[in-house]
Amino acid sequence: DADVTQTPRNRITKTGKRIMLECSQTKGHDRMYWYRQDPGLGLRLIYYSFDVKDINKGEISDGYSVSRQAQAKFSLSLESAIPNQTALYFCATSDSGTHRVNEQFFGPGTRLTVL
Amino acid sequence: GENVEQHPSTLSVQEGDSAVIKCTYSDSASNYFPWYKQELGKGPQLIIDIRSNVGEKKDQRIAVTLNKTAKHFSLHITETQPEDSAVYFCAAEFAFGNEKLTFGTGTRLTIIP
């Protein structure tokens, strides 16, 4: 089945460490997104990419960076992790080539803990 | 900026009863309103959506209603079952948001057997 996968699924790291979260998809979608989920705050957009050469900041991009290595791969980096970046991170995709361009498909999430 | 408010944050319903979750949005030009269901340990999954040219949409036991004048939309689940227990998120696509979605804060629905 066409899918969205995230690695790692769980990660514990220390303050100041650099960490990368990876997302891959076999759906053939051109658009990819990174969100973080915190209790009581819902899903907030960190970065999004509409194609390989397109990178855009979301509402909470400070402290994060991204790389779109290929249409199927979108990585999120924390250059120097801090405890308030402890959260559940989701990657999502959508397809601009259909009339349902707004429908987003989410990966299973990465639970990140920064000590 | 764009804002979506969702209520309640938690909801417990007896199995077989109905559940209603409500959301309000800030931009009157918003045109697309999806609902996502997140089961434990999984990512959110789209369960139903509605566009601004429609007032109501139904799919089996779930339905969504939209009131553009009041800028609110609601999710209705009838004949609730244990598998309906999950976190539900509403979202809105704002008119000048470049097809991005803004999500509500989520509702944890628990179905009591």
PDB file of C-alpha atoms in Angstrom, chain A residues 2-100:
ATOM      1  CA  ALA A   2       1.116   3.537  -0.715  1.00  0.00           C
ATOM      2  CA  ASP A   3       2.134   4.963   2.607  1.00  0.00           C
ATOM      3  CA  VAL A   4       3.774   7.701   4.677  1.00  0.00           C
ATOM      4  CA  THR A   5       6.530   6.483   7.002  1.00  0.00           C
ATOM      5  CA  GLN A   6       8.465   8.286   9.707  1.00  0.00           C
ATOM      6  CA  THR A   7      11.742   7.373  11.385  1.00  0.00           C
ATOM      7  CA  PRO A   8      12.491   7.098  14.202  1.00  0.00           C
ATOM      8  CA  ARG A   9       9.164   6.435  15.932  1.00  0.00           C
ATOM      9  CA  ASN A  10      10.559   7.368  19.311  1.00  0.00           C
ATOM     10  CA  ARG A  11      13.623   9.367  20.245  1.00  0.00           C
ATOM     11  CA  ILE A  12      15.070  10.627  23.484  1.00  0.00           C
ATOM     12  CA  THR A  13      17.844  13.185  23.251  1.00  0.00           C
ATOM     13  CA  LYS A  14      19.610  15.771  25.382  1.00  0.00           C
ATOM     14  CA  THR A  15      19.502  19.541  25.302  1.00  0.00           C
ATOM     15  CA  GLY A  16      21.844  20.972  22.703  1.00  0.00           C
ATOM     16  CA  LYS A  17      22.015  17.882  20.503  1.00  0.00           C
ATOM     17  CA  ARG A  18      21.284  17.989  16.790  1.00  0.00           C
ATOM     18  CA  ILE A  19      18.558  15.638  15.693  1.00  0.00           C
ATOM     19  CA  MET A  20      16.921  14.755  12.389  1.00  0.00           C
ATOM     20  CA  LEU A  21      13.485  13.290  11.858  1.00  0.00           C
ATOM     21  CA  GLU A  22      12.846  11.653   8.512  1.00  0.00           C
ATOM     22  CA  CYS A  23       9.739  11.219   6.430  1.00  0.00           C
ATOM     23  CA  SER A  24       9.292   9.110   3.315  1.00  0.00           C
ATOM     24  CA  GLN A  25       6.224   8.524   1.181  1.00  0.00           C
ATOM     25  CA  THR A  26       5.306   6.121  -1.589  1.00  0.00           C
ATOM     26  CA  LYS A  27       2.082   7.921  -2.506  1.00  0.00           C
ATOM     27  CA  GLY A  28       3.660   9.915  -5.312  1.00  0.00           C
ATOM     28  CA  HIS A  29       2.380  13.141  -3.749  1.00  0.00           C
ATOM     29  CA  ASP A  30       4.168  16.403  -4.467  1.00  0.00           C
ATOM     30  CA  ARG A  31       3.311  18.270  -1.261  1.00  0.00           C
ATOM     31  CA  MET A  32       4.748  17.479   2.164  1.00  0.00           C
ATOM     32  CA  TYR A  33       4.284  19.001   5.618  1.00  0.00           C
ATOM     33  CA  TRP A  34       5.728  18.832   9.107  1.00  0.00           C
ATOM     34  CA  TYR A  35       3.492  19.403  12.153  1.00  0.00           C
ATOM     35  CA  ARG A  36       4.001  19.179  15.868  1.00  0.00           C
ATOM     36  CA  GLN A  37       1.283  18.097  18.280  1.00  0.00           C
ATOM     37  CA  ASP A  38       1.177  19.220  21.888  1.00  0.00           C
ATOM     38  CA  PRO A  39      -1.565  18.451  24.416  1.00  0.00           C
ATOM     39  CA  GLY A  40      -4.243  21.123  24.286  1.00  0.00           C
ATOM     40  CA  LEU A  41      -2.667  22.865  21.298  1.00  0.00           C
ATOM     41  CA  GLY A  42      -3.637  20.603  18.433  1.00  0.00           C
ATOM     42  CA  LEU A  43      -1.525  20.340  15.303  1.00  0.00           C
ATOM     43  CA  ARG A  44       0.673  23.270  14.381  1.00  0.00           C
ATOM     44  CA  LEU A  45       2.461  23.636  11.055  1.00  0.00           C
ATOM     45  CA  ILE A  46       6.256  23.881  11.208  1.00  0.00           C
ATOM     46  CA  TYR A  47       7.286  23.804   7.528  1.00  0.00           C
ATOM     47  CA  TYR A  48       5.773  22.769   4.235  1.00  0.00           C
ATOM     48  CA  SER A  49       7.022  22.052   0.731  1.00  0.00           C
ATOM     49  CA  PHE A  50       4.956  22.077  -2.454  1.00  0.00           C
ATOM     50  CA  ASP A  51       7.702  20.534  -4.569  1.00  0.00           C
ATOM     51  CA  VAL A  52      11.396  19.670  -4.377  1.00  0.00           C
ATOM     52  CA  LYS A  53      12.548  23.256  -4.904  1.00  0.00           C
ATOM     53  CA  ASP A  54       9.928  24.838  -2.683  1.00  0.00           C
ATOM     54  CA  ILE A  55      10.291  25.280   1.106  1.00  0.00           C
ATOM     55  CA  ASN A  56       8.016  27.472   3.222  1.00  0.00           C
ATOM     56  CA  LYS A  57       7.849  28.367   6.893  1.00  0.00           C
ATOM     57  CA  GLY A  58       4.765  27.522   8.867  1.00  0.00           C
ATOM     58  CA  GLU A  59       3.507  29.181  12.037  1.00  0.00           C
ATOM     59  CA  ILE A  60       6.189  27.784  14.373  1.00  0.00           C
ATOM     60  CA  SER A  61       9.397  27.385  12.323  1.00  0.00           C
ATOM     61  CA  ASP A  62      11.849  28.934  14.817  1.00  0.00           C
ATOM     62  CA  GLY A  63      14.404  26.366  15.998  1.00  0.00           C
ATOM     63  CA  TYR A  64      13.686  24.005  13.092  1.00  0.00           C
ATOM     64  CA  SER A  65      14.974  23.513   9.560  1.00  0.00           C
ATOM     65  CA  VAL A  66      13.945  21.172   6.759  1.00  0.00           C
ATOM     66  CA  SER A  67      15.349  19.525   3.663  1.00  0.00           C
ATOM     67  CA  ARG A  68      13.399  18.144   0.705  1.00  0.00           C
ATOM     68  CA  GLN A  69      15.912  15.660  -0.653  1.00  0.00           C
ATOM     69  CA  ALA A  70      13.549  14.218  -3.261  1.00  0.00           C
ATOM     70  CA  GLN A  71       9.854  14.293  -4.010  1.00  0.00           C
ATOM     71  CA  ALA A  72       9.428  11.331  -1.665  1.00  0.00           C
ATOM     72  CA  LYS A  73      11.604  12.540   1.233  1.00  0.00           C
ATOM     73  CA  PHE A  74      11.226  15.450   3.628  1.00  0.00           C
ATOM     74  CA  SER A  75      13.428  15.744   6.740  1.00  0.00           C
ATOM     75  CA  LEU A  76      13.022  17.929   9.797  1.00  0.00           C
ATOM     76  CA  SER A  77      16.069  18.990  11.811  1.00  0.00           C
ATOM     77  CA  LEU A  78      16.486  20.464  15.249  1.00  0.00           C
ATOM     78  CA  GLU A  79      19.917  22.069  15.195  1.00  0.00           C
ATOM     79  CA  SER A  80      20.175  22.426  18.961  1.00  0.00           C
ATOM     80  CA  ALA A  81      17.318  20.683  20.735  1.00  0.00           C
ATOM     81  CA  ILE A  82      15.675  22.264  23.771  1.00  0.00           C
ATOM     82  CA  PRO A  83      13.172  20.763  26.238  1.00  0.00           C
ATOM     83  CA  ASN A  84      10.185  22.720  24.924  1.00  0.00           C
ATOM     84  CA  GLN A  85      10.611  20.925  21.605  1.00  0.00           C
ATOM     85  CA  THR A  86       9.428  17.771  23.343  1.00  0.00           C
ATOM     86  CA  ALA A  87       6.340  16.816  21.334  1.00  0.00           C
ATOM     87  CA  LEU A  88       4.780  14.421  18.866  1.00  0.00           C
ATOM     88  CA  TYR A  89       5.848  15.232  15.303  1.00  0.00           C
ATOM     89  CA  PHE A  90       3.849  14.322  12.223  1.00  0.00           C
ATOM     90  CA  CYS A  91       4.698  14.347   8.560  1.00  0.00           C
ATOM     91  CA  ALA A  92       1.864  14.651   6.045  1.00  0.00           C
ATOM     92  CA  THR A  93       1.455  14.647   2.268  1.00  0.00           C
ATOM     93  CA  SER A  94      -1.087  15.865  -0.247  1.00  0.00           C
ATOM     94  CA  ASP A  95      -1.472  15.706  -4.009  1.00  0.00           C
ATOM     95  CA  SER A  96      -1.926  18.917  -6.017  1.00  0.00           C
ATOM     96  CA  GLY A  97      -2.811  16.882  -9.097  1.00  0.00           C
ATOM     97  CA  THR A  98      -6.272  15.937  -7.854  1.00  0.00           C
ATOM     98  CA  HIS A  99      -9.409  17.890  -7.040  1.00  0.00           C
ATOM     99  CA  ARG A 100      -8.830  16.820  -3.428  1.00  0.00           C
TER     100      ARG A 100
END
